[in-house]
Short mmCIF file of C-alpha atoms and ligand atoms in Angstrom, two decimals:
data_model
loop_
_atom_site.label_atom_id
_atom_site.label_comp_id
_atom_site.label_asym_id
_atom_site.label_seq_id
_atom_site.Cartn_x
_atom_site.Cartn_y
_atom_site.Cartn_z
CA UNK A 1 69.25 16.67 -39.84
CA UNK A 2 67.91 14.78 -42.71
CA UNK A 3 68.78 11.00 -42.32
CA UNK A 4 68.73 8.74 -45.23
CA UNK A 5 65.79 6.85 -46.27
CA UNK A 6 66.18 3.07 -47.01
CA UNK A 7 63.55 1.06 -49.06
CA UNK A 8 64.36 -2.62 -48.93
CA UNK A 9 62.83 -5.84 -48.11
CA UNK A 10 63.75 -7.15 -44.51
CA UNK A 11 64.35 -11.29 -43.21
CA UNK A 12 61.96 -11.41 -39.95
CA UNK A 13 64.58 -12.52 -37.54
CA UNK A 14 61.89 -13.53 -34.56
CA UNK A 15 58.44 -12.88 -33.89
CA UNK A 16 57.14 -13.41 -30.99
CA UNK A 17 53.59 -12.95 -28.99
CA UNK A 18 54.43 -10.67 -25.83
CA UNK A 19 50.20 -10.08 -24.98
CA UNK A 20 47.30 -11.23 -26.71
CA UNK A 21 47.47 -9.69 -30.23
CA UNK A 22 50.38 -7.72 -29.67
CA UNK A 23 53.44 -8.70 -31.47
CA UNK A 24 57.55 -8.22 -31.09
CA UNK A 25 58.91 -8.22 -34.66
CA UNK A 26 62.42 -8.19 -35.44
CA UNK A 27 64.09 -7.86 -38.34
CA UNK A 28 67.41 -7.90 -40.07
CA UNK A 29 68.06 -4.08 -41.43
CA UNK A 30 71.56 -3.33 -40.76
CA UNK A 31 71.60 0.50 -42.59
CA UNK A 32 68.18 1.18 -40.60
CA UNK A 33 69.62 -0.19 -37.78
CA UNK A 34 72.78 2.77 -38.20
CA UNK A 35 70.36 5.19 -39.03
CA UNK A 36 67.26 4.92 -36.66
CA UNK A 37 66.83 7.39 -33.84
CA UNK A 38 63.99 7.13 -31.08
CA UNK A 39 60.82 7.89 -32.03
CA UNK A 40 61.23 7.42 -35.45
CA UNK A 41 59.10 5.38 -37.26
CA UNK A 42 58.84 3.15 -40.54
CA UNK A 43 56.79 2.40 -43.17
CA UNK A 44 56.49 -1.53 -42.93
CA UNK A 45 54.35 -3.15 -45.82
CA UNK A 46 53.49 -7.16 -46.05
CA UNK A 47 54.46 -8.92 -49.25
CA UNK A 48 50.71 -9.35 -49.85
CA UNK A 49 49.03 -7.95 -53.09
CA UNK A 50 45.99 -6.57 -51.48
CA UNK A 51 47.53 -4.42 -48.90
CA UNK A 52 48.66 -1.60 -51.11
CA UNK A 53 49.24 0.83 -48.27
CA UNK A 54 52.16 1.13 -46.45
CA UNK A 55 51.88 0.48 -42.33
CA UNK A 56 53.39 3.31 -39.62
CA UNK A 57 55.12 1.38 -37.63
CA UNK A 58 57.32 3.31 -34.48
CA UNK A 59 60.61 1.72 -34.09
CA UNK A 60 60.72 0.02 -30.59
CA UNK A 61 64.30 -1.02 -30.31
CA UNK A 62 67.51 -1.39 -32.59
CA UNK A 63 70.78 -3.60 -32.32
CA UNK A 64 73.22 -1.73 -33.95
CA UNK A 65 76.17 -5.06 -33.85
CA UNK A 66 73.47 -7.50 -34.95
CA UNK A 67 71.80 -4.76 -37.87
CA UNK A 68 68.39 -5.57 -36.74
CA UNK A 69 65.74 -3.27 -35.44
CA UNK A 70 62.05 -4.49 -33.67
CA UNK A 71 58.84 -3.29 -33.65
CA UNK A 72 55.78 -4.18 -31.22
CA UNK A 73 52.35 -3.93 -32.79
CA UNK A 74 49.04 -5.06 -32.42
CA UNK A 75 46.92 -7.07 -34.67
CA UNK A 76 43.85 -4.90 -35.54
CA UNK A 77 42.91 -5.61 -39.00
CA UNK A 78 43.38 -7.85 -42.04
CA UNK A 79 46.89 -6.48 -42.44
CA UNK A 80 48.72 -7.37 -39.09
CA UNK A 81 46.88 -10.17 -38.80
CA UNK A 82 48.70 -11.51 -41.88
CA UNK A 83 51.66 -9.90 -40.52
CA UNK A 84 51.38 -11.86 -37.66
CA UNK A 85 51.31 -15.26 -39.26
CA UNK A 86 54.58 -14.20 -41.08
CA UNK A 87 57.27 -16.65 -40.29
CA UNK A 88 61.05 -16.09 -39.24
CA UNK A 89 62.82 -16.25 -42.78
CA UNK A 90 60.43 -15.02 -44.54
CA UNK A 91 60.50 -10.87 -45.67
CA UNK A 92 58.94 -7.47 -45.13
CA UNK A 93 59.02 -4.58 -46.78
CA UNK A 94 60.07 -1.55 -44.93
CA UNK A 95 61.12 1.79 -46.14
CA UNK A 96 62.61 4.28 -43.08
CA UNK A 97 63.75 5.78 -40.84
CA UNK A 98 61.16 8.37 -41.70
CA UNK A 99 60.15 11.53 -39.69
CA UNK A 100 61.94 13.99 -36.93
CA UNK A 101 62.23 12.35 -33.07
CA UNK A 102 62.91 12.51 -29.50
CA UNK A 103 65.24 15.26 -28.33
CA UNK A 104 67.97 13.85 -27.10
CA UNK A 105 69.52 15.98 -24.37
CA UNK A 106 67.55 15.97 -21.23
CA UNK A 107 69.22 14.88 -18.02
CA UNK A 108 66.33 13.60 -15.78
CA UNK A 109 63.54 12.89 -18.22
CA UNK A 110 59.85 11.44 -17.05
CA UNK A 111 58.26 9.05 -20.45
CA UNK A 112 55.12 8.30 -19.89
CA UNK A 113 53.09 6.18 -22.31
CA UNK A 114 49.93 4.31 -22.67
CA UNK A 115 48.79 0.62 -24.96
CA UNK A 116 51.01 0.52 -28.21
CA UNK A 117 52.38 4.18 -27.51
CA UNK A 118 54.69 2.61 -25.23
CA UNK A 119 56.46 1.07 -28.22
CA UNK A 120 58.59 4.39 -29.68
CA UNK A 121 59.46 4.97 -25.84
CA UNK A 122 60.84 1.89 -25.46
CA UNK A 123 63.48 2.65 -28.13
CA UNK A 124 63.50 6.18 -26.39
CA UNK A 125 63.98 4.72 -22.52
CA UNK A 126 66.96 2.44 -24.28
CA UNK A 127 68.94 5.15 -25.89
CA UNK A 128 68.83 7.98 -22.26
CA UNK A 129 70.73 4.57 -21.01
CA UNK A 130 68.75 5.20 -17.51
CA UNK A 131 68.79 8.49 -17.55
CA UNK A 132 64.40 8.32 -17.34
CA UNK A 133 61.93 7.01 -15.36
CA UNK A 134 58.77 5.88 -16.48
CA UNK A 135 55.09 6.02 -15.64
CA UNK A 136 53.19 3.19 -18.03
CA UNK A 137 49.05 3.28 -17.84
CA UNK A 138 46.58 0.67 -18.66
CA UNK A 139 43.30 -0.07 -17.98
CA UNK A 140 44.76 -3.74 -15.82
CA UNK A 141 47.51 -5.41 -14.99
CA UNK A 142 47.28 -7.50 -18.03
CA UNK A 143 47.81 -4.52 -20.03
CA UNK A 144 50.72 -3.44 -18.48
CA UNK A 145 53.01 -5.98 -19.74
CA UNK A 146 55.28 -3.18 -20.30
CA UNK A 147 56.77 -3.42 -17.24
CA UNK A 148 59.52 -5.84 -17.63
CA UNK A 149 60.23 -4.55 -20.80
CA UNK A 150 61.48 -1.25 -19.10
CA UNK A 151 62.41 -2.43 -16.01
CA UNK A 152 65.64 -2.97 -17.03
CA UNK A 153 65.68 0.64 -19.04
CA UNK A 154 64.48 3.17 -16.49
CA UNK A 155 65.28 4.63 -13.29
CA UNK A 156 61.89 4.25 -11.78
CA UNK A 157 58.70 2.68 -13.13
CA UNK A 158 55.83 3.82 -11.98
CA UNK A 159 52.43 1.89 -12.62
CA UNK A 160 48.61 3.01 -13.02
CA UNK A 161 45.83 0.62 -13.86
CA UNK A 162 42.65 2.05 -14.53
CA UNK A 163 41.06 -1.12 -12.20
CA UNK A 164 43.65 -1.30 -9.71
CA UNK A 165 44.87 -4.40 -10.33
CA UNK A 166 48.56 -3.18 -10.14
CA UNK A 167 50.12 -0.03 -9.19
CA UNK A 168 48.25 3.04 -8.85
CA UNK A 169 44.57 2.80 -8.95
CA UNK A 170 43.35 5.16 -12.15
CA UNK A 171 44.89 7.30 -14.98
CA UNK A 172 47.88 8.44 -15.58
CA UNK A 173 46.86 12.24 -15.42
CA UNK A 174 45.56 10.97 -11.55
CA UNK A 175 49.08 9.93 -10.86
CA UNK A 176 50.95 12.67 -12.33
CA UNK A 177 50.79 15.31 -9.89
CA UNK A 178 51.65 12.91 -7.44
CA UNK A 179 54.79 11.80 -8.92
CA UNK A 180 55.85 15.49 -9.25
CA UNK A 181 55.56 15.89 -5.62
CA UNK A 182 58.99 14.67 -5.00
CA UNK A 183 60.41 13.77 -8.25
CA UNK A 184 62.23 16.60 -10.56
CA UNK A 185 61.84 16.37 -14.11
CA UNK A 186 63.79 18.45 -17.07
CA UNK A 187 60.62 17.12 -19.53
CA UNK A 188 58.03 14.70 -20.20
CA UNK A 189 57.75 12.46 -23.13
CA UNK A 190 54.86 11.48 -23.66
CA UNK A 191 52.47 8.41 -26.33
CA UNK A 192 49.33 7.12 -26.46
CA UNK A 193 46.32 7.58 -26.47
CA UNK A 194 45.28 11.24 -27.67
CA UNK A 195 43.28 12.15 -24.07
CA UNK A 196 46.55 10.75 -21.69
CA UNK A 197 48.81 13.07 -24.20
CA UNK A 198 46.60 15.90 -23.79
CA UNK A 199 46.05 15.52 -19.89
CA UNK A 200 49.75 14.54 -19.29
CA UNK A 201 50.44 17.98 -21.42
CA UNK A 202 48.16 19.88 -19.43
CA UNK A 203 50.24 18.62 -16.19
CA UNK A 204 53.68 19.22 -17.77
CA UNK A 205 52.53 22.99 -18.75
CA UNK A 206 51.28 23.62 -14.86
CA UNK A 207 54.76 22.53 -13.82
CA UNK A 208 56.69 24.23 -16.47
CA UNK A 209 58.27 21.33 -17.54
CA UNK A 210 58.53 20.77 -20.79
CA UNK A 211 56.48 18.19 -23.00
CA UNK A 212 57.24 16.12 -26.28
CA UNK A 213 54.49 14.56 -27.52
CA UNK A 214 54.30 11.71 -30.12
CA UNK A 215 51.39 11.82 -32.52
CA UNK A 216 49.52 9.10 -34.10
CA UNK A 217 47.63 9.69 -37.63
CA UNK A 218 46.96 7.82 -40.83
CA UNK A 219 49.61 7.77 -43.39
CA UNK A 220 49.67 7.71 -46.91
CA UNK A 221 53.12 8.59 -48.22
CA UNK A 222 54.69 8.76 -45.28
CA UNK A 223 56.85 11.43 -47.43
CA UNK A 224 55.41 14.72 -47.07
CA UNK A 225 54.48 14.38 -50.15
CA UNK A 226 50.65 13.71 -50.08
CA UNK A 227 49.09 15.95 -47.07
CA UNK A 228 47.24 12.97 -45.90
CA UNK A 229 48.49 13.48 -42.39
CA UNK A 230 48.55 17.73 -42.24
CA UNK A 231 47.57 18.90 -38.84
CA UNK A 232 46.99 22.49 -37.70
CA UNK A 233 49.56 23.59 -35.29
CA UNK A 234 49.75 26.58 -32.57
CA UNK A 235 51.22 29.02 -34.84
CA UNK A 236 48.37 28.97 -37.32
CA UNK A 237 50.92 27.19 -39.77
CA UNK A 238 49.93 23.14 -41.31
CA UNK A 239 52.38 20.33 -40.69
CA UNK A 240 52.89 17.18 -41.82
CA UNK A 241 52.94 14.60 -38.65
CA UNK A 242 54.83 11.88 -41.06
CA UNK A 243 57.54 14.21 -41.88
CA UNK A 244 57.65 17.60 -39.38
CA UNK A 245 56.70 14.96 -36.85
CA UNK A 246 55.77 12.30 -35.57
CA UNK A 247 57.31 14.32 -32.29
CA UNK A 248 56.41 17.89 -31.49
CA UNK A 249 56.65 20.09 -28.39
CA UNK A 250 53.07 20.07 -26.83
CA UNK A 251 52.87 23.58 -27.19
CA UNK A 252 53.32 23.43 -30.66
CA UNK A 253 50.37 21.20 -31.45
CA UNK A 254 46.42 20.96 -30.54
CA UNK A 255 46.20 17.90 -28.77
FE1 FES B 1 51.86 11.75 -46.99
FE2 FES B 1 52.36 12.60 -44.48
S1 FES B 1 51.65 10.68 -45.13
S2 FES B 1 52.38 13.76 -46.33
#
Protein backbone atom coordinates (compact mmCIF):
# COMPACT_ATOMS: atom_id res chain seq x y z
CA UNK A 1 0.00 0.00 0.00
CA UNK A 2 1.35 3.35 -0.74
CA UNK A 3 0.60 5.76 2.22
CA UNK A 4 0.67 9.41 1.75
CA UNK A 5 3.64 11.46 2.26
CA UNK A 6 3.35 14.67 4.40
CA UNK A 7 6.00 17.51 4.29
CA UNK A 8 5.30 20.04 7.00
CA UNK A 9 6.93 21.73 9.80
CA UNK A 10 6.10 20.13 13.30
CA UNK A 11 5.64 22.15 17.16
CA UNK A 12 8.08 19.92 19.48
CA UNK A 13 5.53 19.03 22.06
CA UNK A 14 8.29 17.62 24.80
CA UNK A 15 11.73 16.65 24.71
CA UNK A 16 13.09 14.97 27.10
CA UNK A 17 16.65 13.20 28.08
CA UNK A 18 15.80 9.36 28.74
CA UNK A 19 20.03 8.31 28.80
CA UNK A 20 22.93 10.31 28.29
CA UNK A 21 22.66 11.71 24.71
CA UNK A 22 19.70 9.94 23.82
CA UNK A 23 16.65 11.94 23.33
CA UNK A 24 12.53 11.37 23.38
CA UNK A 25 11.12 13.89 20.89
CA UNK A 26 7.59 14.46 20.43
CA UNK A 27 5.88 16.28 18.19
CA UNK A 28 2.53 17.56 17.09
CA UNK A 29 1.75 15.82 13.46
CA UNK A 30 -1.76 14.85 13.51
CA UNK A 31 -1.93 13.42 9.52
CA UNK A 32 1.50 11.51 10.35
CA UNK A 33 0.14 10.50 13.35
CA UNK A 34 -3.10 8.73 11.07
CA UNK A 35 -0.77 7.57 8.70
CA UNK A 36 2.37 6.07 10.47
CA UNK A 37 2.77 2.32 10.72
CA UNK A 38 5.66 0.54 12.77
CA UNK A 39 8.79 0.64 11.46
CA UNK A 40 8.34 3.38 9.38
CA UNK A 41 10.51 6.09 9.47
CA UNK A 42 10.77 9.98 8.71
CA UNK A 43 12.81 12.35 7.32
CA UNK A 44 13.22 14.96 10.24
CA UNK A 45 15.37 18.12 9.27
CA UNK A 46 16.34 21.12 11.90
CA UNK A 47 15.37 24.64 10.91
CA UNK A 48 19.12 25.33 10.67
CA UNK A 49 20.71 26.60 7.33
CA UNK A 50 23.73 24.46 7.41
CA UNK A 51 22.17 21.14 7.77
CA UNK A 52 20.93 20.70 4.25
CA UNK A 53 20.32 16.98 4.57
CA UNK A 54 17.43 15.51 5.74
CA UNK A 55 17.78 13.07 9.11
CA UNK A 56 16.24 9.16 9.08
CA UNK A 57 14.59 9.15 11.91
CA UNK A 58 12.38 5.58 12.85
CA UNK A 59 9.15 6.46 14.35
CA UNK A 60 9.14 5.21 18.03
CA UNK A 61 5.60 5.77 19.06
CA UNK A 62 2.36 7.68 17.81
CA UNK A 63 -0.84 9.08 19.66
CA UNK A 64 -3.36 8.93 17.26
CA UNK A 65 -6.21 11.25 19.77
CA UNK A 66 -3.46 13.73 20.62
CA UNK A 67 -1.91 13.83 16.58
CA UNK A 68 1.53 13.57 17.85
CA UNK A 69 4.14 11.00 17.06
CA UNK A 70 7.89 10.58 19.07
CA UNK A 71 11.06 9.69 18.13
CA UNK A 72 14.18 8.58 20.39
CA UNK A 73 17.58 9.48 18.99
CA UNK A 74 20.93 9.98 19.94
CA UNK A 75 23.07 12.98 19.71
CA UNK A 76 26.07 12.02 17.46
CA UNK A 77 26.97 14.95 15.48
CA UNK A 78 26.51 18.69 14.92
CA UNK A 79 22.96 18.03 13.78
CA UNK A 80 21.21 16.32 16.84
CA UNK A 81 23.14 18.08 18.96
CA UNK A 82 21.31 21.22 17.78
CA UNK A 83 18.32 19.15 17.70
CA UNK A 84 18.70 18.52 21.10
CA UNK A 85 18.85 22.06 22.36
CA UNK A 86 15.52 22.62 20.42
CA UNK A 87 12.91 23.83 22.79
CA UNK A 88 9.13 22.73 23.26
CA UNK A 89 7.31 25.35 20.91
CA UNK A 90 9.65 25.70 18.72
CA UNK A 91 9.44 23.56 15.00
CA UNK A 92 10.91 20.75 12.94
CA UNK A 93 10.72 19.86 9.74
CA UNK A 94 9.61 16.41 8.95
CA UNK A 95 8.45 14.91 5.77
CA UNK A 96 6.94 11.00 6.23
CA UNK A 97 5.80 8.37 6.80
CA UNK A 98 8.30 7.11 4.28
CA UNK A 99 9.24 3.45 3.45
CA UNK A 100 7.43 -0.23 3.72
CA UNK A 101 7.24 -1.78 7.63
CA UNK A 102 6.61 -4.41 10.07
CA UNK A 103 4.22 -7.16 9.04
CA UNK A 104 1.56 -7.00 10.98
CA UNK A 105 -0.02 -10.42 11.46
CA UNK A 106 2.00 -12.65 13.64
CA UNK A 107 0.42 -14.12 16.73
CA UNK A 108 3.38 -14.82 19.13
CA UNK A 109 6.14 -12.62 17.81
CA UNK A 110 9.90 -12.46 19.55
CA UNK A 111 11.49 -8.37 18.78
CA UNK A 112 14.67 -8.27 19.61
CA UNK A 113 16.72 -5.07 19.32
CA UNK A 114 19.92 -3.53 20.29
CA UNK A 115 21.13 0.70 21.23
CA UNK A 116 18.87 3.08 19.06
CA UNK A 117 17.41 0.00 17.03
CA UNK A 118 15.17 -0.47 19.82
CA UNK A 119 13.41 2.74 18.84
CA UNK A 120 11.16 1.44 15.52
CA UNK A 121 10.33 -1.67 17.87
CA UNK A 122 9.04 0.26 20.35
CA UNK A 123 6.34 1.63 18.00
CA UNK A 124 6.25 -2.10 16.75
CA UNK A 125 5.87 -3.79 20.54
CA UNK A 126 2.93 -0.91 20.98
CA UNK A 127 0.85 -1.68 18.00
CA UNK A 128 0.93 -6.24 18.57
CA UNK A 129 -0.85 -4.69 21.93
CA UNK A 130 1.16 -7.62 23.90
CA UNK A 131 1.03 -9.93 21.55
CA UNK A 132 5.42 -9.99 21.68
CA UNK A 133 7.97 -10.49 23.94
CA UNK A 134 11.14 -8.92 23.84
CA UNK A 135 14.82 -9.64 24.22
CA UNK A 136 16.77 -5.97 24.46
CA UNK A 137 20.90 -6.21 24.41
CA UNK A 138 23.44 -3.80 25.59
CA UNK A 139 26.75 -3.79 26.50
CA UNK A 140 25.42 -2.70 30.66
CA UNK A 141 22.73 -2.07 32.51
CA UNK A 142 22.97 1.55 31.82
CA UNK A 143 22.33 0.85 28.31
CA UNK A 144 19.42 -0.98 28.74
CA UNK A 145 17.18 1.73 29.71
CA UNK A 146 14.82 0.16 27.41
CA UNK A 147 13.38 -1.81 29.79
CA UNK A 148 10.70 0.21 31.30
CA UNK A 149 9.91 1.53 28.17
CA UNK A 150 8.59 -2.00 27.09
CA UNK A 151 7.74 -3.32 30.14
CA UNK A 152 4.51 -2.19 29.90
CA UNK A 153 4.34 -3.34 25.93
CA UNK A 154 5.50 -6.94 25.92
CA UNK A 155 4.71 -10.22 27.18
CA UNK A 156 8.13 -11.05 28.42
CA UNK A 157 11.35 -9.02 28.47
CA UNK A 158 14.20 -10.66 28.39
CA UNK A 159 17.65 -8.87 29.19
CA UNK A 160 21.43 -9.42 28.00
CA UNK A 161 24.26 -7.16 29.01
CA UNK A 162 27.38 -7.73 27.43
CA UNK A 163 29.10 -7.15 31.26
CA UNK A 164 26.56 -8.75 33.24
CA UNK A 165 25.41 -6.10 35.02
CA UNK A 166 21.69 -7.07 34.41
CA UNK A 167 20.06 -9.95 32.91
CA UNK A 168 21.85 -12.39 30.93
CA UNK A 169 25.53 -12.18 30.91
CA UNK A 170 26.64 -11.61 26.94
CA UNK A 171 24.99 -11.12 23.47
CA UNK A 172 21.97 -11.47 22.34
CA UNK A 173 22.87 -14.29 19.75
CA UNK A 174 24.27 -16.13 23.34
CA UNK A 175 20.79 -15.85 24.68
CA UNK A 176 18.82 -16.73 21.76
CA UNK A 177 18.95 -20.33 21.63
CA UNK A 178 18.19 -20.35 25.08
CA UNK A 179 15.06 -18.49 24.91
CA UNK A 180 13.90 -20.87 22.11
CA UNK A 181 14.22 -23.71 24.39
CA UNK A 182 10.85 -23.24 25.79
CA UNK A 183 9.40 -20.31 24.17
CA UNK A 184 7.46 -20.67 20.59
CA UNK A 185 7.80 -18.00 18.22
CA UNK A 186 5.76 -17.38 14.72
CA UNK A 187 8.93 -14.73 13.82
CA UNK A 188 11.57 -12.56 14.97
CA UNK A 189 11.87 -8.91 14.46
CA UNK A 190 14.77 -7.87 14.68
CA UNK A 191 17.21 -3.83 14.88
CA UNK A 192 20.38 -2.85 15.61
CA UNK A 193 23.38 -3.20 15.18
CA UNK A 194 24.29 -4.96 11.72
CA UNK A 195 26.33 -8.16 13.57
CA UNK A 196 23.14 -8.81 16.34
CA UNK A 197 20.77 -8.67 13.00
CA UNK A 198 22.90 -10.99 11.23
CA UNK A 199 23.53 -13.47 14.24
CA UNK A 200 19.86 -13.16 15.47
CA UNK A 201 19.05 -14.09 11.56
CA UNK A 202 21.30 -16.86 11.56
CA UNK A 203 19.31 -18.24 14.81
CA UNK A 204 15.83 -17.52 13.37
CA UNK A 205 16.85 -19.52 9.99
CA UNK A 206 18.14 -22.72 12.26
CA UNK A 207 14.72 -22.64 13.87
CA UNK A 208 12.70 -21.96 10.86
CA UNK A 209 11.18 -19.13 12.19
CA UNK A 210 10.89 -16.44 10.29
CA UNK A 211 12.98 -13.07 10.48
CA UNK A 212 12.23 -9.29 9.63
CA UNK A 213 15.00 -7.33 9.77
CA UNK A 214 15.23 -3.48 9.93
CA UNK A 215 18.10 -1.89 8.06
CA UNK A 216 20.02 1.13 8.80
CA UNK A 217 21.84 3.19 5.82
CA UNK A 218 22.52 6.76 4.85
CA UNK A 219 19.83 8.63 3.15
CA UNK A 220 19.72 11.14 0.70
CA UNK A 221 16.22 11.48 -0.74
CA UNK A 222 14.69 9.30 1.27
CA UNK A 223 12.42 8.95 -2.07
CA UNK A 224 13.78 6.35 -4.18
CA UNK A 225 14.67 8.75 -6.15
CA UNK A 226 18.52 9.14 -5.75
CA UNK A 227 20.06 5.42 -5.23
CA UNK A 228 22.01 6.69 -2.36
CA UNK A 229 20.80 3.86 -0.19
CA UNK A 230 20.63 0.74 -3.08
CA UNK A 231 21.62 -2.49 -1.53
CA UNK A 232 22.12 -5.85 -3.27
CA UNK A 233 19.56 -8.31 -2.26
CA UNK A 234 19.32 -12.34 -2.43
CA UNK A 235 17.75 -12.46 -5.71
CA UNK A 236 20.56 -10.70 -7.52
CA UNK A 237 18.03 -7.69 -7.93
CA UNK A 238 19.11 -3.73 -6.19
CA UNK A 239 16.75 -2.16 -3.70
CA UNK A 240 16.31 0.88 -2.26
CA UNK A 241 16.38 0.47 1.80
CA UNK A 242 14.53 4.12 2.07
CA UNK A 243 11.74 3.07 -0.07
CA UNK A 244 11.57 -1.09 -0.68
CA UNK A 245 12.63 -1.02 2.94
CA UNK A 246 13.66 -0.04 5.69
CA UNK A 247 12.12 -3.77 6.64
CA UNK A 248 12.93 -6.88 4.67
CA UNK A 249 12.67 -10.62 5.32
CA UNK A 250 16.27 -11.74 6.33
CA UNK A 251 16.37 -13.98 3.60
CA UNK A 252 15.88 -11.42 1.25
CA UNK A 253 18.88 -9.31 2.17
CA UNK A 254 22.84 -9.82 2.87
CA UNK A 255 23.17 -8.90 6.28
FE1 LIG B 1 17.42 8.36 -2.13
FE2 LIG B 1 16.93 6.00 -0.94
S1 LIG B 1 17.68 7.81 -0.07
S2 LIG B 1 16.84 6.48 -3.07
Amino acid sequence: MTLPKMLRDAKILAQQELAPRVFFLVVEAPDIAQAAEPGQFVQLRIPLGEFILRRPVGVAAVDRKKGSVAFIYRVVGKGTKALAALMPGEVVNILGPLGHGFHMDYEHPLIVGGGMGLSPLLYYAAAMQKKGDVLIGGRSEEEVFWKDLFDELCGEVFISTDDGSLGFKGFTTEYLPKILEDHKYDAIIVCGPDVMMRGIARIAREHGIPCEVSLEKRMACGLGACLSCSIDTTEGKRKKVCKDGPVFSAEEVFL
